[in-house]
């Protein structure tokens, strides 16, 4: 009976609200922070292709821990890490879906709120929601590809670069082009909103800090998108040659 009362009123018999929403918010923030920082680290790793195939290959082998045991089977380290990221990704996506408008009435409320207030952060939230929807499909597919083909990331036995071949074949470069913009926009906006939500770097003037954070967000978005485009172009050039 107490659970039914709490379901209708939102409070328990002792007049206390459930802490579950706050805990879910904390988990969502934590997984989002991890994925955002992982995204930047991943982009820097991929960008090593700009220094040549040998440098990229060496970095892949370092991440596979081949300095501890030099064997092709060490590519399974990448598979394991990608599987862990996929689980965290699904948890974050499931928690993020709680706040999406799920019917026409909720959509009307959101549109009225955004139109009346003309609030920049509300627009950023909508961009984040749309890119998150795209990422749920493309990001999942990319991680599954890495999990099942972790042995084809670095140089293959025939001398070709596995990652370059994957990007070039079957117009997969278009897939990664869309994923690049979705990931970088979603991640940078998410990290910005985390700083605002939890008061990180707030200082004495919260309004001025928010302005600086938003500027930093756009600088980082442009930097990582440009870096991603250059890396994608390098993979395509290698595959075509």
Short mmCIF file of C-alpha atoms in Angstrom, two decimals:
data_model
loop_
_atom_site.label_atom_id
_atom_site.label_comp_id
_atom_site.label_asym_id
_atom_site.label_seq_id
_atom_site.Cartn_x
_atom_site.Cartn_y
_atom_site.Cartn_z
CA UNK A 1 0.00 0.00 0.00
CA UNK A 2 2.83 2.43 0.85
CA UNK A 3 4.32 1.92 -2.61
CA UNK A 4 0.95 2.70 -4.21
CA UNK A 5 0.59 5.89 -2.14
CA UNK A 6 4.10 6.95 -3.10
CA UNK A 7 3.29 6.25 -6.75
CA UNK A 8 0.30 8.63 -6.66
CA UNK A 9 1.66 11.40 -4.42
CA UNK A 10 5.38 11.20 -5.10
CA UNK A 11 6.12 10.98 -1.37
CA UNK A 12 6.25 8.11 1.13
CA UNK A 13 4.10 7.66 4.25
CA UNK A 14 6.66 9.53 6.35
CA UNK A 15 6.38 12.54 3.99
CA UNK A 16 9.74 12.01 2.34
CA UNK A 17 10.44 12.01 -1.38
CA UNK A 18 12.26 9.12 -2.99
CA UNK A 19 16.00 9.53 -3.51
CA UNK A 20 16.01 7.26 -6.54
CA UNK A 21 15.69 10.10 -9.14
CA UNK A 22 18.68 11.89 -7.55
CA UNK A 23 20.71 8.67 -7.57
CA UNK A 24 19.80 8.04 -11.22
CA UNK A 25 20.87 11.61 -12.05
CA UNK A 26 24.19 11.00 -10.32
CA UNK A 27 24.76 7.78 -12.29
CA UNK A 28 23.80 9.53 -15.53
CA UNK A 29 26.24 12.35 -14.78
CA UNK A 30 29.02 9.91 -13.88
CA UNK A 31 28.61 7.78 -16.99
CA UNK A 32 28.31 10.92 -19.12
CA UNK A 33 31.54 12.34 -17.67
CA UNK A 34 33.36 9.07 -18.34
CA UNK A 35 32.08 8.82 -21.92
CA UNK A 36 32.84 12.48 -22.66
CA UNK A 37 36.44 12.20 -21.47
CA UNK A 38 36.79 8.84 -23.22
CA UNK A 39 35.55 10.47 -26.43
CA UNK A 40 38.30 13.11 -26.30
CA UNK A 41 40.98 10.52 -25.50
CA UNK A 42 39.71 8.30 -28.33
CA UNK A 43 39.84 11.19 -30.80
CA UNK A 44 43.42 12.01 -29.82
CA UNK A 45 44.32 8.34 -30.30
CA UNK A 46 42.70 8.20 -33.75
CA UNK A 47 44.45 11.46 -34.73
CA UNK A 48 47.85 9.76 -34.43
CA UNK A 49 47.17 8.56 -38.00
CA UNK A 50 48.14 12.12 -39.03
CA UNK A 51 51.72 11.29 -38.00
CA UNK A 52 51.83 8.23 -40.22
CA UNK A 53 50.77 4.59 -40.25
CA UNK A 54 53.75 3.45 -38.18
CA UNK A 55 52.97 5.84 -35.31
CA UNK A 56 49.28 4.85 -35.38
CA UNK A 57 50.24 1.15 -35.39
CA UNK A 58 52.58 1.61 -32.42
CA UNK A 59 49.88 3.39 -30.41
CA UNK A 60 47.40 0.58 -31.17
CA UNK A 61 49.91 -2.00 -29.91
CA UNK A 62 50.59 0.03 -26.75
CA UNK A 63 46.86 0.17 -25.99
CA UNK A 64 46.66 -3.58 -26.60
CA UNK A 65 49.42 -4.03 -23.97
CA UNK A 66 51.67 -5.81 -26.45
CA UNK A 67 54.69 -4.47 -24.56
CA UNK A 68 53.74 -7.04 -21.90
CA UNK A 69 53.03 -9.95 -24.24
CA UNK A 70 53.57 -9.59 -27.98
CA UNK A 71 50.82 -11.69 -29.55
CA UNK A 72 47.99 -11.02 -32.04
CA UNK A 73 45.63 -12.37 -29.38
CA UNK A 74 46.21 -9.19 -27.38
CA UNK A 75 43.71 -7.52 -29.71
CA UNK A 76 41.09 -9.05 -27.42
CA UNK A 77 42.10 -6.39 -24.88
CA UNK A 78 40.53 -3.86 -27.25
CA UNK A 79 37.43 -6.04 -27.56
CA UNK A 80 37.08 -6.20 -23.77
CA UNK A 81 37.50 -2.43 -23.34
CA UNK A 82 35.04 -1.71 -26.15
CA UNK A 83 32.51 -4.08 -24.54
CA UNK A 84 32.86 -2.23 -21.21
CA UNK A 85 32.34 1.11 -22.95
CA UNK A 86 29.28 -0.33 -24.73
CA UNK A 87 27.70 -1.33 -21.39
CA UNK A 88 28.36 2.12 -19.91
CA UNK A 89 27.00 3.66 -23.12
CA UNK A 90 23.74 1.69 -22.82
CA UNK A 91 23.35 2.63 -19.14
CA UNK A 92 23.87 6.30 -19.94
CA UNK A 93 21.45 6.17 -22.89
CA UNK A 94 18.75 4.44 -20.82
CA UNK A 95 19.01 7.06 -18.08
CA UNK A 96 19.05 9.90 -20.60
CA UNK A 97 15.82 8.67 -22.20
CA UNK A 98 13.96 9.41 -18.94
CA UNK A 99 14.01 13.12 -19.74
CA UNK A 100 12.94 12.95 -23.37
CA UNK A 101 9.42 14.11 -24.38
CA UNK A 102 7.59 10.83 -24.91
CA UNK A 103 4.18 12.10 -26.05
CA UNK A 104 2.67 15.05 -27.92
CA UNK A 105 1.65 16.86 -24.73
CA UNK A 106 5.19 16.82 -23.36
CA UNK A 107 6.50 17.96 -26.74
CA UNK A 108 4.07 20.91 -26.66
CA UNK A 109 5.27 21.88 -23.19
CA UNK A 110 8.90 21.77 -24.31
CA UNK A 111 8.21 23.83 -27.45
CA UNK A 112 6.26 26.43 -25.48
CA UNK A 113 9.07 26.66 -22.92
CA UNK A 114 11.78 26.99 -25.58
CA UNK A 115 9.83 29.53 -27.66
CA UNK A 116 8.78 31.70 -24.73
CA UNK A 117 12.15 31.82 -22.98
CA UNK A 118 14.43 31.67 -26.04
CA UNK A 119 17.01 30.14 -23.72
CA UNK A 120 20.31 29.10 -25.32
CA UNK A 121 20.87 26.17 -22.96
CA UNK A 122 17.44 24.79 -23.83
CA UNK A 123 18.46 24.76 -27.50
CA UNK A 124 21.72 23.03 -26.57
CA UNK A 125 19.73 20.40 -24.67
CA UNK A 126 17.64 19.73 -27.77
CA UNK A 127 20.78 19.36 -29.92
CA UNK A 128 22.15 17.00 -27.30
CA UNK A 129 18.93 14.95 -27.33
CA UNK A 130 18.90 14.67 -31.15
CA UNK A 131 22.58 13.75 -31.39
CA UNK A 132 22.09 11.26 -28.55
CA UNK A 133 19.33 9.58 -30.57
CA UNK A 134 21.68 9.30 -33.56
CA UNK A 135 24.50 8.02 -31.39
CA UNK A 136 22.33 5.31 -29.86
CA UNK A 137 22.28 3.57 -33.25
CA UNK A 138 25.56 4.60 -34.89
CA UNK A 139 27.62 4.53 -31.69
CA UNK A 140 26.35 1.07 -30.79
CA UNK A 141 27.14 -0.19 -34.30
CA UNK A 142 30.67 1.26 -34.16
CA UNK A 143 31.42 -0.33 -30.78
CA UNK A 144 30.08 -3.70 -31.93
CA UNK A 145 32.29 -3.47 -35.05
CA UNK A 146 35.32 -2.82 -32.82
CA UNK A 147 34.41 -5.67 -30.46
CA UNK A 148 34.08 -8.18 -33.30
CA UNK A 149 36.95 -6.86 -35.45
CA UNK A 150 39.53 -5.72 -32.93
CA UNK A 151 42.25 -7.62 -34.81
CA UNK A 152 41.69 -5.41 -37.89
CA UNK A 153 42.46 -1.99 -36.42
CA UNK A 154 46.22 -1.85 -36.98
CA UNK A 155 48.32 -3.00 -39.94
CA UNK A 156 47.21 -6.34 -41.35
CA UNK A 157 49.39 -9.18 -42.62
CA UNK A 158 49.04 -7.99 -46.24
CA UNK A 159 50.36 -4.53 -45.30
CA UNK A 160 47.03 -2.70 -45.45
CA UNK A 161 45.69 -0.64 -42.56
CA UNK A 162 42.55 -2.32 -41.25
CA UNK A 163 40.94 0.88 -39.96
CA UNK A 164 41.51 2.65 -43.29
CA UNK A 165 39.96 -0.22 -45.24
CA UNK A 166 36.91 -0.22 -42.96
CA UNK A 167 36.40 3.53 -43.39
CA UNK A 168 36.82 3.40 -47.17
CA UNK A 169 34.78 0.32 -48.07
CA UNK A 170 30.99 0.33 -48.52
CA UNK A 171 30.79 4.11 -47.98
CA UNK A 172 31.53 3.62 -44.29
CA UNK A 173 33.24 7.05 -44.34
CA UNK A 174 29.75 8.55 -44.56
CA UNK A 175 28.72 6.55 -41.48
CA UNK A 176 31.74 7.85 -39.54
CA UNK A 177 31.21 11.41 -40.80
CA UNK A 178 27.72 11.54 -39.28
CA UNK A 179 28.94 9.80 -36.11
CA UNK A 180 31.79 12.31 -35.76
CA UNK A 181 29.50 15.34 -35.66
CA UNK A 182 26.97 13.59 -33.40
CA UNK A 183 29.59 12.43 -30.89
CA UNK A 184 31.54 15.68 -30.69
CA UNK A 185 28.46 17.91 -30.36
CA UNK A 186 26.75 15.60 -27.88
CA UNK A 187 29.85 15.11 -25.77
CA UNK A 188 30.94 18.75 -25.57
CA UNK A 189 27.41 19.94 -24.79
CA UNK A 190 27.05 17.21 -22.18
CA UNK A 191 30.29 18.16 -20.43
CA UNK A 192 29.29 21.82 -20.50
CA UNK A 193 25.91 21.03 -18.95
CA UNK A 194 27.59 18.88 -16.30
CA UNK A 195 29.77 21.82 -15.28
CA UNK A 196 26.71 24.07 -15.05
CA UNK A 197 24.57 21.49 -13.25
CA UNK A 198 27.08 20.61 -10.54
CA UNK A 199 28.62 24.06 -10.25
CA UNK A 200 32.12 23.06 -11.39
CA UNK A 201 34.44 26.05 -12.05
CA UNK A 202 31.60 28.34 -10.96
CA UNK A 203 33.65 30.93 -9.10
CA UNK A 204 32.11 34.09 -7.68
CA UNK A 205 30.15 35.11 -10.77
CA UNK A 206 28.10 32.13 -12.02
CA UNK A 207 26.78 34.02 -15.06
CA UNK A 208 30.26 35.02 -16.24
CA UNK A 209 31.52 31.49 -15.66
CA UNK A 210 28.69 30.01 -17.72
CA UNK A 211 29.58 32.37 -20.56
CA UNK A 212 33.23 31.27 -20.45
CA UNK A 213 32.24 27.60 -20.28
CA UNK A 214 29.98 27.97 -23.31
CA UNK A 215 32.80 29.63 -25.26
CA UNK A 216 35.21 26.86 -24.24
CA UNK A 217 32.61 24.29 -25.31
CA UNK A 218 32.41 25.69 -28.83
CA UNK A 219 36.20 25.97 -29.11
CA UNK A 220 36.58 22.31 -28.10
CA UNK A 221 33.76 21.24 -30.43
CA UNK A 222 35.39 22.97 -33.41
CA UNK A 223 38.83 21.62 -32.49
CA UNK A 224 37.77 17.98 -32.16
CA UNK A 225 35.50 18.08 -35.24
CA UNK A 226 38.37 19.53 -37.30
CA UNK A 227 40.73 16.91 -35.87
CA UNK A 228 38.21 14.18 -36.68
CA UNK A 229 37.76 15.41 -40.27
CA UNK A 230 41.52 15.49 -40.82
CA UNK A 231 41.87 11.97 -39.39
CA UNK A 232 39.00 10.67 -41.52
CA UNK A 233 40.60 12.23 -44.58
CA UNK A 234 43.94 10.58 -43.71
CA UNK A 235 42.29 7.14 -43.46
CA UNK A 236 40.56 7.66 -46.81
CA UNK A 237 43.80 8.75 -48.47
CA UNK A 238 45.65 5.71 -47.15
CA UNK A 239 42.91 3.34 -48.35
CA UNK A 240 42.67 4.92 -51.81
CA UNK A 241 46.43 4.73 -52.29
#
